[in-house]
Structures are given as structure tokens and as C-alpha cells.
Amino acid sequence: MVADSSKVPFHLESPKDTPRLEGRYYPDNKPWDQYRDVKVIVVGLGISGISTAVLLSHKVPNAKITAYEKFSKVGGTWAANVYPGVRCDVPSHVYQLSFETNPNWSEYYPKGAEIQQYYERVLEKHSLTENVKTEHQVVRATWLKDASKWAVEVRELQSGNVFVDTADFLVNAQGRISDPNYPDIPGLRDIYQGPVIHTARWPSELDISGKKVAIIGNGASGQQLLPNIAPVVEKIYHYVRNKTWVTPTFVRDLHQATKDAPGGPVYSEEQQARFREDPSVLLEHRRELESKFHHPPGGDRLGSEKNNALRERIIEVMRERLDGDEEWLQRVLPDYAPGCKRLTPAPGYLETVKSDKVEYITEGIKCFTPTGILAADGTERELDIVILATGFEPSFNSRFPVIGTDGTDLRDKWSIDGPIGYPETYLGIMAPGYPNYFFVLQAQGNARGGSVPLQTELSATYIARAIRKVQSQSYSSLDPKEDAAQEFNDICAAAFENSVLTDKCNSWFKQGKGATRVVISWPGTFHHRAQALREPRWEDFDFARRHGAEKNRFEYFGNGSTAFESGGNPEDLIRYVIDSSKVDIATLHETWTE
């Protein structure tokens, strides 16, 4: 008769004390508790920070996660940008986390508020709201070598008080599209007497009805704002420095948004209900949309046949939106290759620009006067309000000092005048000399294809692997080797030599105008990046052992037993016994949770 294993207590005897030989290493008499307690600080709670906090909470056992966010709401750019007309030009069912599908998106291209609310709900669902401290700004981080910890200085924005928090691991998830870029134009700060508003700091109480308004800038925010406020203002003076390609959609074969339907098709109540009730229908819709974000390479090569064909397609769209007006078309056409800057669909923008409500000004701004703007051609225009649609601080550097092993601020190393001169990352996720410090979407971390949320998931998963490595094998830190980072960046530099990104536009994708160093992009596709990050190259790291493991790297072996065995649950001992018909031999015994 076979005994019922559930009724048989499991007990592991501790080894008897025996005389110890001098000079021999003896591990502590304790089981292998595979994952020690660790503290992780996440800075910033936009998409990157939320994605990372959620994934680390599931992928790193015994991790205490604290997240600091300077705004009063989470959501990053979607919390910061609330100007009229703000929305995403990527479909809602793509612009979400792969593990948190939302059947209730209201539009094909969602409004900013709907995106912010979605990511806020994700935090709530995964019980992380208690870990979040809003209106807390990280102002400095210093690596404490002897303790193998980060000392993080945090300012409470309500009180102004500064305190120090410490963590084993620091994740910088600060985005690049939330801190406003204020142009350096003479008279803007000290002469002009009227109100100046940046689109990234739009006051909810602002009333622009019947006003004469200047919109400076024609990037995504300027293009979205202009047609949305035109019906209520008296006049718009639109100051444009660089012209922009206006595309039908962000990528090919998506539904086009229009002036009258900037959100594209609406998801009806019936469609949303069907998505909720039949997950297979929702899955098929998502797969159809996602497939459009993976195209063969070629269109991103400067002077290529594919890029020239893209140029012609975009010109036709712009001509159509301008009602065939060739004079206007020549006024707005850029002189650089499509893709040098981010492509923007901008429904309603061109149609409104040529209306009587708008004066399109390309002469440049000489200075501000007390009541308006003096253009380079000598024309002065009086204004009621100035709106800066001038984008965001373009740097890939940290917003706060990060002091590494040699006492140097990472920002100084990476500044264009610094010893390195550009953001030198290891795989877009770490930097040499800054142990246990990670980025989510840093320089060289944005691959071609796929969505931003999906890219953050790749980064967060790699970070989780690195933390588990340190956590489970008697290490206190890992630090990428300098030569590994240099060789990765050599690959990046070579990959973009004849890319459209190097054409003569001015873009935050690179360090300056023209053929300067491309800093945003991974040297390949999304799937290329996923493959590269799947199996970490541990040989590219220097590891420091934690206290107690200096004499033997296998200190964590303990007494030869494991913590789950000592727990006494018989089911844990046979968890490898599963339904053989469901076994995927390719991954058998390879998952970290086994």
C-alpha cells in the first residue's frame, strides 16, 4: 500500500556538529534561501516606471519596492500633458501593457486622460498604490561602496523637506517627454508682460476664448493644439522654425484619424462588450494591430528606394489635406528625409493652418516686446497669450546627480563636453561605474518596431533577471564592464551611419542637427532587442560578493538543503511532476519559478 504523502510530515535533520579542520571553509548551517530580501527604488511613474514596478513586484521575490513621482498623479507624460486635443497617435489596443489588456478603450486613438487613467488602474490592480509616493522628487543619488547601496535624497514637494532613502537597487524610469523645454528667446522671460503657457503645464482654468494667441512650435503638441483651439480664439500666430512631415498614420495600414474624428473609429458599447465577453475576439484584434508595427527594414535608410517612396506617399497625403494647393504645399514641405524626426499624423493641422484664423510664420523670432513678438522680418504682432509648443528637455541624462564608484556624476561623463561625450550605456539599461543602477528606456534602448509599453517590459524583465542574479548568489552588486559598454556603443554608431536619422533635421533622437550621433535607438528591431536581452551575458559584468561570501563564492549553498524543503510542505517536493501532455520540452526545467 502506498502512503498518502500529504499526511507524511517532512523534516530535514540538521547535520551533527563535527570537529572542523583548520583552513577549510565551512558554510553556515542554514538552507539555501534562494532570494534574500532586497529594496528597490523606482524613480518616475510614467509608463516605464509603472511597467517596471509591476513586473518587478512579480518577478523578484522578497523585493520591497518604493516608487517616487514628482507629479501629483502617476502617468508621466499623460499626467503632465493636458492641453486641448492631447491624445496618442498609436492605437489604444497597442499602447497598453501586454499583460493588462483593456477591453474598454473608447477610441482607436485614445485621449491622454484615458491613457493616464488606464495606467493608474494598473497600479491599483497590482496593489502597488501603497508603494507610491507622489509629489516626491528625487534630487540626488550616491553609491555607497562599503554598504553596496544607493543613498537617494528625496524632496517632499509639499513641505520642502529632504530625506534620504536607501536601496539595494535603483531604477531610473524618468521619461523624456514630461519636463518642458523653454526656448531661449530674448525678452521671453523679462520683457513680455502677457501670460506664457507651455503645453506640458497647461492650467485647467485657462480661458483662451476670443484671444489673439501665438503658438510657437509645430511638433506633436503644436499640431494637436492648433486645430483644437482655432474655433474659440480670435487669431493664431503660428511661429514655425522647422517644417514637419504630416503623415496619414504613425505606421502603415492603420485607420486614419481626421479633422472631424481625431480619435479615429469609436469602439461602440457593443464592441467593448464583445471584447469583454469573448477574449479570443479581443486577442485577434490586438494581434492584427500589433502586426502592423513590424515592417521589413529599408525605409529607414537614407536615399533608399523605400524611403523615397514613403516621401511620395506622404506628399500626396499633405497635398490632399491642403485641398491641392501647391503653393501651400511648398510652404510646409520639409527638406529632410521622412523619419529623420518622429512622424506625426496630425489630423486637422494642415486643414486649419491654411484657414483665415491662422497666420503661418517661418521668418523666425527676433525678440519679445512687452505686448507681443517682433519677427526677424521686422513685423511686430500684439498678443493676448503665448503658448509654447516647444517640446521637452531633449537630454538622455538623468534629471538629478547620480554619483558612482569614482565619485563622478554620470551627467558630467555623458555631457557633450564630458570625458565620454554621449550617453554610453550597456544595452541601453546600465552604465559602467554605477552598480545596481538601471534605466528603462534610456539611450540606445528604443528598438525599431513594437510599442513603447512593450519596450519597457523587455527592459524591466532584464532588470528582474539581474536583480535575481545578485539576490540569489551571494553577490552585493553587479556593474557592467567598461569595454563591454564601449563595444556595444561601437555597434550602435555603425548601425546608424546611413540612417534617415542622420539627415539634416534637428531632432531629440540624436545629439544635434545633421549627421551627429544617434542616441535614442537600439541597433536593430524589437525582436532583435528581445533576443539580445533574453540571455544576459554575465561575463560582461564585474560582481562584488556580499559580506560573508568573501572566502567562498558558493557561500549561498548553505547546508545542502533548500528553504522550501525546510518549510515542510510535501507538495513543494514534487512540483516538477506535471501533466506530461502539457510539457514543452524546449523550456522544461528552464523557468526560474520551477
XYZ file of C-alpha atoms in Angstrom:
594
model
C 0.000 0.000 0.000
C 1.304 3.480 -0.916
C 1.249 6.056 1.848
C -0.656 9.315 1.401
C 2.178 11.795 1.002
C 0.026 14.681 2.192
C -0.135 13.039 5.631
C 3.583 12.342 5.921
C 5.427 15.188 7.670
C 8.711 16.184 6.045
C 11.584 17.070 8.315
C 15.216 17.660 7.424
C 17.718 16.887 10.153
C 20.476 19.417 10.664
C 23.958 17.929 10.327
C 25.594 16.911 13.608
C 28.380 19.080 14.937
C 31.732 17.609 13.960
C 35.280 18.794 14.556
C 36.284 21.371 11.926
C 39.592 21.183 10.089
C 41.750 24.269 10.253
C 41.890 26.172 6.960
C 38.853 24.517 5.439
C 35.814 26.619 4.505
C 32.579 25.591 6.197
C 29.284 27.179 5.071
C 26.722 28.290 7.613
C 24.309 25.631 8.808
C 21.290 27.074 7.015
C 19.242 26.089 3.980
C 19.610 27.830 0.640
C 17.097 30.650 0.961
C 17.306 31.416 -2.712
C 16.119 35.013 -2.762
C 17.198 37.333 0.041
C 15.236 40.468 0.927
C 16.103 43.442 -1.275
C 14.939 47.041 -1.558
C 14.308 48.641 -4.962
C 13.659 52.336 -5.576
C 11.947 53.307 -8.838
C 12.195 56.960 -9.902
C 9.287 58.161 -12.016
C 5.869 56.642 -12.555
C 5.090 57.126 -16.186
C 4.637 54.100 -18.407
C 8.244 52.986 -17.816
C 8.044 53.235 -14.045
C 4.626 51.623 -13.744
C 5.559 48.768 -16.057
C 8.801 48.188 -14.150
C 7.275 48.408 -10.675
C 4.545 45.921 -11.569
C 6.866 43.438 -13.282
C 9.492 43.588 -10.526
C 6.806 43.006 -7.898
C 6.009 39.697 -9.606
C 9.425 38.707 -10.957
C 11.633 39.461 -7.937
C 10.720 37.546 -4.767
C 11.116 39.306 -1.418
C 11.522 42.713 -3.043
C 10.329 45.836 -1.271
C 9.571 48.413 -3.948
C 9.243 52.146 -3.339
C 8.432 54.494 -6.219
C 8.843 58.270 -6.198
C 6.875 60.509 -8.566
C 7.194 64.302 -8.641
C 3.723 64.938 -10.082
C 0.532 64.640 -8.049
C -0.673 61.906 -10.413
C 1.013 58.900 -11.967
C 1.126 58.526 -15.733
C 4.191 60.539 -16.746
C 3.634 62.448 -19.970
C -0.093 61.656 -19.801
C -0.299 63.281 -16.379
C 1.827 66.271 -17.421
C 0.196 66.995 -20.784
C -3.450 68.008 -20.516
C -3.671 70.648 -23.266
C -6.748 70.662 -25.547
C -6.590 67.839 -28.075
C -3.848 65.789 -26.420
C -4.080 62.166 -27.471
C -1.903 59.262 -28.623
C -1.268 58.551 -32.311
C -0.672 54.851 -31.547
C -3.814 52.670 -31.309
C -5.117 52.195 -27.786
C -5.023 48.398 -28.005
C -1.298 48.635 -28.813
C -0.448 51.382 -26.334
C -1.052 49.167 -23.313
C 0.851 46.572 -21.325
C 0.781 43.103 -22.860
C -0.318 41.540 -19.572
C -3.037 44.117 -18.817
C -5.355 44.270 -21.794
C -8.221 46.713 -21.599
C -11.392 45.768 -23.499
C -12.957 49.135 -22.707
C -10.909 51.596 -24.756
C -13.356 54.149 -26.129
C -11.451 55.210 -29.272
C -8.912 53.861 -31.728
C -6.537 56.722 -30.794
C -7.117 57.415 -27.091
C -7.169 60.761 -25.328
C -4.411 61.470 -22.844
C -6.739 61.334 -19.840
C -7.964 57.851 -20.776
C -4.365 56.609 -21.015
C -3.462 58.136 -17.643
C -6.471 56.506 -16.004
C -5.583 53.115 -17.511
C -2.062 53.149 -16.050
C -3.365 54.365 -12.707
C -5.728 51.368 -12.609
C -2.835 49.017 -13.403
C -1.024 50.165 -10.257
C -4.174 49.716 -8.204
C -4.856 46.236 -9.573
C -1.388 45.049 -8.608
C -1.682 46.509 -5.093
C 1.169 48.963 -5.554
C -0.522 52.231 -4.639
C 0.830 51.961 -1.089
C 4.351 51.778 -2.535
C 3.944 55.046 -4.440
C 4.861 58.469 -3.094
C 3.615 61.254 -5.363
C 4.837 64.851 -5.111
C 8.222 63.462 -4.098
C 11.184 64.466 -6.251
C 14.489 62.606 -6.238
C 17.263 65.222 -6.134
C 20.430 63.115 -5.798
C 21.627 59.502 -5.706
C 25.007 58.339 -4.386
C 26.508 54.843 -4.482
C 27.749 53.749 -1.048
C 30.521 51.311 -1.886
C 31.063 49.861 1.595
C 27.351 49.218 2.085
C 26.644 48.302 -1.563
C 23.568 50.507 -1.508
C 22.224 53.639 -3.131
C 21.580 56.638 -0.903
C 18.723 58.518 -2.551
C 17.888 62.069 -1.492
C 14.195 62.878 -1.900
C 12.400 66.198 -1.549
C 8.798 66.299 -0.331
C 7.401 68.946 -2.650
C 4.582 69.983 -0.323
C 6.834 70.694 2.673
C 10.206 71.166 1.003
C 11.780 68.702 3.423
C 14.577 66.476 2.112
C 15.192 62.977 3.452
C 17.455 60.071 2.491
C 16.156 56.655 1.475
C 18.463 53.722 0.758
C 18.079 50.786 -1.598
C 19.995 47.827 -2.953
C 18.880 48.690 -6.488
C 17.942 51.972 -8.161
C 15.824 52.126 -11.324
C 15.660 55.450 -13.155
C 12.390 55.431 -15.085
C 12.250 59.171 -15.736
C 10.879 59.810 -19.183
C 11.962 62.341 -21.777
C 8.578 63.884 -22.566
C 7.394 65.437 -19.334
C 9.895 68.221 -18.481
C 9.177 71.309 -20.638
C 11.775 72.813 -22.937
C 11.627 76.614 -22.649
C 13.236 78.329 -25.662
C 15.957 80.899 -25.131
C 14.361 83.833 -26.962
C 15.294 87.418 -25.978
C 12.565 89.085 -23.936
C 10.522 85.961 -23.237
C 11.247 85.915 -19.517
C 11.883 89.567 -18.711
C 10.134 91.831 -21.232
C 6.880 90.297 -22.433
C 4.092 91.210 -19.987
C 1.409 88.740 -21.014
C 0.834 85.150 -19.883
C 3.176 82.431 -21.217
C 1.928 78.838 -21.134
C 3.811 75.664 -22.032
C 1.673 72.850 -23.420
C 3.194 70.498 -20.821
C 1.992 72.769 -17.989
C -1.489 73.668 -19.221
C -3.635 75.244 -16.449
C -7.084 73.694 -16.190
C -8.658 77.128 -15.626
C -7.100 78.768 -18.704
C -9.645 80.570 -20.912
C -8.407 81.495 -24.384
C -11.788 82.369 -25.878
C -11.597 85.365 -28.214
C -7.869 85.803 -27.620
C -5.018 86.555 -30.017
C -2.701 83.618 -29.461
C 0.842 82.767 -30.506
C 1.699 79.088 -30.850
C 5.456 78.634 -31.018
C 6.439 75.225 -32.353
C 4.925 72.650 -34.674
C 5.875 69.321 -33.140
C 3.238 66.867 -31.969
C 1.810 69.137 -29.258
C 1.610 72.193 -31.527
C -0.012 70.158 -34.292
C -2.625 68.741 -31.918
C -3.317 72.001 -30.111
C -3.763 74.296 -33.108
C -6.903 72.760 -34.686
C -8.440 72.222 -31.258
C -8.286 75.854 -30.145
C -8.818 77.516 -33.531
C -12.633 77.519 -33.247
C -12.623 79.527 -29.991
C -9.774 82.032 -30.397
C -9.761 85.265 -32.405
C -6.436 84.652 -34.156
C -3.492 82.227 -34.080
C 0.004 83.367 -34.996
C 1.859 80.136 -35.633
C 5.643 80.510 -35.423
C 7.441 77.627 -37.133
C 11.202 77.092 -37.123
C 11.409 73.602 -38.646
C 8.887 72.062 -41.012
C 7.408 68.654 -40.287
C 6.184 65.697 -42.296
C 2.460 65.166 -41.694
C 1.667 61.523 -42.312
C -1.619 59.661 -42.756
C -0.832 57.397 -39.771
C 2.109 56.683 -37.476
C 2.729 53.364 -39.253
C 1.159 51.974 -42.425
C -2.248 50.319 -42.703
C -3.816 51.827 -39.591
C -7.123 53.695 -39.576
C -6.624 57.350 -40.437
C -7.716 59.972 -37.955
C -9.340 63.043 -39.491
C -10.049 66.624 -38.526
C -13.625 65.691 -37.632
C -12.659 62.383 -35.962
C -9.181 62.859 -34.429
C -9.639 59.718 -32.341
C -10.327 57.573 -35.376
C -13.088 54.955 -35.146
C -15.040 54.823 -31.913
C -15.346 51.498 -30.094
C -19.071 51.125 -29.527
C -20.588 49.737 -26.332
C -21.407 46.584 -28.294
C -17.783 46.168 -29.431
C -16.458 46.716 -25.935
C -18.938 44.190 -24.550
C -17.874 41.646 -27.149
C -14.213 42.181 -26.233
C -15.098 41.592 -22.570
C -17.226 38.525 -23.190
C -15.052 36.799 -25.785
C -11.315 37.201 -25.100
C -10.488 35.461 -28.383
C -12.084 38.338 -30.324
C -10.038 40.871 -28.368
C -6.884 38.818 -28.876
C -7.411 38.676 -32.632
C -7.953 42.453 -32.772
C -4.763 43.059 -30.790
C -2.742 40.680 -32.960
C -3.988 42.378 -36.113
C -2.930 45.799 -34.802
C 0.417 44.654 -33.408
C 1.375 43.050 -36.723
C 1.371 46.491 -38.348
C 4.202 47.633 -36.076
C 6.738 45.195 -37.505
C 7.925 46.015 -41.029
C 10.955 44.828 -43.001
C 13.936 47.208 -42.784
C 14.861 49.502 -45.652
C 12.612 52.516 -45.273
C 14.910 53.868 -42.579
C 17.928 54.051 -44.926
C 18.820 57.488 -46.259
C 18.261 57.732 -50.024
C 16.774 54.243 -50.267
C 14.021 53.390 -52.706
C 11.672 52.619 -49.814
C 12.315 55.956 -48.122
C 11.831 57.846 -51.376
C 8.546 56.001 -51.914
C 7.494 56.930 -48.376
C 8.264 60.572 -49.143
C 5.992 60.495 -52.206
C 3.134 58.866 -50.275
C 3.346 61.482 -47.531
C 3.450 64.338 -50.043
C 0.237 63.059 -51.607
C -1.452 62.999 -48.189
C -0.278 66.524 -47.393
C -1.424 67.755 -50.818
C -4.857 66.221 -50.235
C -5.209 67.814 -46.797
C -4.297 71.176 -48.314
C -7.015 70.760 -50.974
C -4.411 70.508 -53.724
C -2.954 73.946 -53.001
C 0.594 73.637 -54.422
C 1.728 76.991 -53.062
C 0.817 75.949 -49.540
C 2.367 72.530 -50.041
C 5.726 74.112 -50.866
C 5.456 76.323 -47.772
C 5.073 73.371 -45.394
C 7.216 70.651 -47.040
C 10.352 69.702 -45.055
C 13.748 69.474 -46.760
C 14.888 66.350 -44.892
C 14.058 62.665 -45.243
C 10.889 61.255 -43.653
C 11.853 59.520 -40.425
C 14.642 61.931 -39.519
C 12.203 63.171 -36.877
C 9.245 61.300 -35.457
C 6.427 61.044 -37.995
C 3.217 62.763 -36.881
C -0.271 62.165 -38.341
C -1.699 65.486 -37.012
C -5.347 65.223 -38.144
C -6.810 68.666 -38.837
C -3.499 70.512 -38.609
C -2.833 71.300 -42.274
C -6.510 71.953 -42.955
C -6.526 74.575 -40.165
C -3.109 76.117 -40.880
C -4.301 77.470 -44.239
C -7.502 78.923 -42.801
C -8.057 82.640 -42.227
C -7.819 82.101 -38.457
C -4.119 81.226 -38.693
C -1.054 83.161 -39.798
C 1.796 80.748 -40.597
C 5.128 82.442 -39.842
C 8.519 80.992 -40.787
C 10.672 84.148 -40.647
C 11.872 83.425 -37.126
C 11.533 85.387 -33.896
C 13.897 88.285 -33.203
C 12.632 89.049 -29.703
C 9.626 89.554 -27.465
C 8.218 93.009 -26.841
C 6.123 93.993 -23.805
C 2.933 93.249 -25.768
C 3.921 90.680 -28.354
C 6.558 89.280 -30.702
C 8.907 91.012 -33.130
C 9.697 88.711 -36.055
C 13.029 88.610 -37.871
C 11.481 90.455 -40.847
C 10.574 93.409 -38.592
C 6.870 92.603 -38.222
C 5.521 93.052 -34.678
C 2.349 91.250 -33.657
C 0.423 92.070 -30.498
C -0.752 89.101 -28.440
C -3.017 88.220 -25.544
C -1.240 84.964 -24.711
C 1.845 82.995 -25.781
C 1.707 79.207 -25.946
C 4.992 77.331 -26.110
C 4.627 74.063 -28.006
C 8.386 73.647 -27.886
C 8.590 70.097 -26.643
C 10.677 68.720 -23.846
C 14.201 68.775 -22.471
C 15.969 66.588 -25.021
C 18.743 65.167 -22.857
C 19.013 61.455 -22.153
C 20.856 62.369 -18.974
C 19.386 61.978 -15.517
C 17.394 64.895 -14.117
C 19.386 64.602 -10.859
C 23.043 63.930 -9.926
C 23.960 60.227 -9.944
C 27.287 59.670 -8.187
C 29.054 56.408 -8.986
C 32.012 54.383 -7.743
C 34.631 57.024 -8.601
C 32.646 59.931 -7.156
C 31.737 61.285 -10.596
C 28.281 62.485 -11.596
C 27.050 60.419 -14.545
C 25.646 63.596 -16.098
C 29.142 65.080 -16.333
C 30.520 61.960 -18.016
C 27.732 61.910 -20.574
C 27.513 65.635 -21.345
C 28.660 66.595 -24.821
C 31.712 68.305 -23.275
C 32.395 65.467 -20.832
C 35.050 62.732 -20.963
C 32.704 60.352 -22.796
C 30.645 62.976 -24.630
C 27.483 60.940 -25.166
C 25.190 58.599 -23.180
C 27.350 55.467 -23.069
C 25.073 52.666 -21.921
C 25.383 48.933 -21.681
C 22.486 47.567 -23.767
C 20.527 50.740 -23.036
C 19.943 49.521 -19.469
C 23.070 50.160 -17.348
C 26.250 52.266 -17.262
C 29.783 51.236 -16.192
C 30.808 52.572 -12.798
C 27.231 52.759 -11.495
C 26.491 49.359 -9.899
C 22.905 48.194 -9.389
C 21.667 51.258 -11.313
C 19.265 50.643 -14.179
C 17.402 52.591 -16.863
C 14.181 51.537 -18.549
C 14.107 53.404 -21.884
C 17.493 55.090 -21.998
C 19.825 55.949 -24.853
C 20.242 53.065 -27.329
C 17.292 51.303 -25.709
C 14.480 52.031 -28.176
C 14.268 49.379 -30.884
C 12.588 49.699 -34.288
C 9.111 48.174 -34.170
C 6.819 47.323 -31.299
C 5.248 49.798 -28.902
C 6.681 51.837 -26.038
C 4.884 49.764 -23.357
C 6.273 46.567 -24.871
C 9.788 48.032 -24.931
C 9.518 48.849 -21.220
C 8.523 45.252 -20.488
C 11.724 43.993 -22.133
C 13.825 46.347 -20.011
C 12.008 45.506 -16.782
C 12.357 41.768 -17.397
C 16.109 42.112 -17.934
C 16.368 44.192 -14.752
C 14.487 41.487 -12.849
C 16.940 38.842 -14.085
C 19.889 40.959 -12.958
C 18.399 41.549 -9.506
C 17.642 37.839 -9.047
C 21.234 37.007 -10.028
C 22.623 39.269 -7.307
C 19.907 38.307 -4.857
C 20.357 34.544 -5.106
C 24.116 34.027 -5.462
C 25.792 35.839 -2.562
C 26.529 38.986 -4.551
C 26.015 42.541 -3.376
C 26.261 44.257 -6.759
C 26.841 43.927 -10.468
C 28.471 46.548 -12.680
C 28.877 46.344 -16.477
C 32.467 46.401 -17.670
C 33.683 49.492 -19.493
C 34.911 47.586 -22.538
C 31.541 45.826 -22.883
C 29.735 49.181 -22.945
C 32.239 50.625 -25.424
C 31.869 47.707 -27.813
C 28.067 47.877 -27.622
C 28.199 51.577 -28.468
C 30.562 50.876 -31.375
C 27.836 48.612 -32.774
C 25.275 51.391 -32.298
C 27.412 54.017 -34.031
C 27.980 51.788 -37.045
C 24.301 50.831 -37.294
C 23.135 54.397 -37.961
C 25.804 55.690 -40.341
C 23.405 55.953 -43.306
C 20.167 56.081 -41.364
C 17.486 58.685 -42.102
C 18.035 59.800 -38.511
C 21.332 61.363 -39.621
C 19.756 63.669 -42.194
C 19.802 67.438 -41.641
C 16.821 67.772 -39.315
C 17.145 68.820 -35.682
C 15.799 66.009 -33.507
C 15.977 64.750 -29.929
C 16.735 61.357 -31.466
C 20.365 62.487 -31.768
C 22.896 64.881 -30.252
C 22.380 67.749 -32.675
C 21.445 68.740 -36.187
C 22.623 66.689 -39.147
C 24.859 63.626 -39.054
C 25.515 63.709 -35.312
C 25.474 60.687 -33.036
C 22.106 58.914 -32.881
C 21.408 58.318 -29.185
C 17.836 57.077 -28.990
C 17.847 53.823 -30.879
C 18.759 50.221 -30.350
C 20.814 48.991 -33.349
C 18.077 46.739 -34.659
C 14.461 45.675 -34.456
C 12.262 44.973 -31.460
C 12.716 41.232 -31.953
C 16.475 41.722 -32.247
C 16.477 43.526 -28.889
C 14.239 40.886 -27.294
C 16.647 38.173 -28.429
C 19.696 40.061 -27.133
C 18.171 40.659 -23.697
C 16.767 37.156 -23.235
C 20.038 35.561 -22.056
C 22.177 38.042 -20.083
C 25.912 37.979 -20.791
C 27.059 37.705 -17.176
C 30.670 37.671 -18.382
C 30.213 41.373 -19.230
C 29.843 42.263 -15.533
C 32.031 42.755 -12.502
C 30.377 41.239 -9.440
C 31.038 42.133 -5.805
C 30.370 39.477 -3.177
C 28.248 40.346 -0.206
C 29.510 40.176 3.378
C 30.076 36.575 4.427
C 30.838 35.312 0.934
C 34.321 36.790 0.547
C 36.048 33.442 1.161
C 33.843 31.238 -0.982
C 31.650 32.135 -3.948
C 29.316 29.250 -3.117
C 28.539 30.522 0.367
C 24.868 30.562 -0.541
C 24.860 26.738 -0.863
C 24.437 26.594 2.920
C 23.933 23.146 4.416
C 22.818 21.468 1.220
C 19.080 21.879 1.677
C 16.661 24.489 0.357
C 14.301 26.779 2.189
C 11.202 25.256 0.611
C 12.272 21.795 1.775
C 12.658 23.054 5.315
C 9.198 24.590 5.050
C 7.715 21.136 5.360
C 5.133 21.312 2.550
C 5.275 17.931 0.762
C 3.702 19.423 -2.380
C 6.783 21.588 -2.874
C 8.943 18.479 -3.152
C 7.097 17.131 -6.187
C 6.222 20.321 -8.063
C 8.213 19.039 -11.056
C 5.605 16.300 -11.519
C 3.186 17.751 -14.075
C 0.864 16.578 -16.830
C 3.310 15.282 -19.429
C 0.891 16.075 -22.250
C 1.322 19.771 -21.430
C 5.107 19.722 -21.202
C 7.025 21.984 -23.569
C 10.345 20.171 -23.700
C 12.066 23.264 -25.112
C 11.501 25.129 -21.834
C 11.420 22.161 -19.441
C 13.424 22.896 -16.244
C 14.419 26.331 -17.537
C 11.937 28.687 -15.854
C 13.153 30.459 -12.743
C 9.894 29.737 -10.909
C 10.281 25.960 -11.091
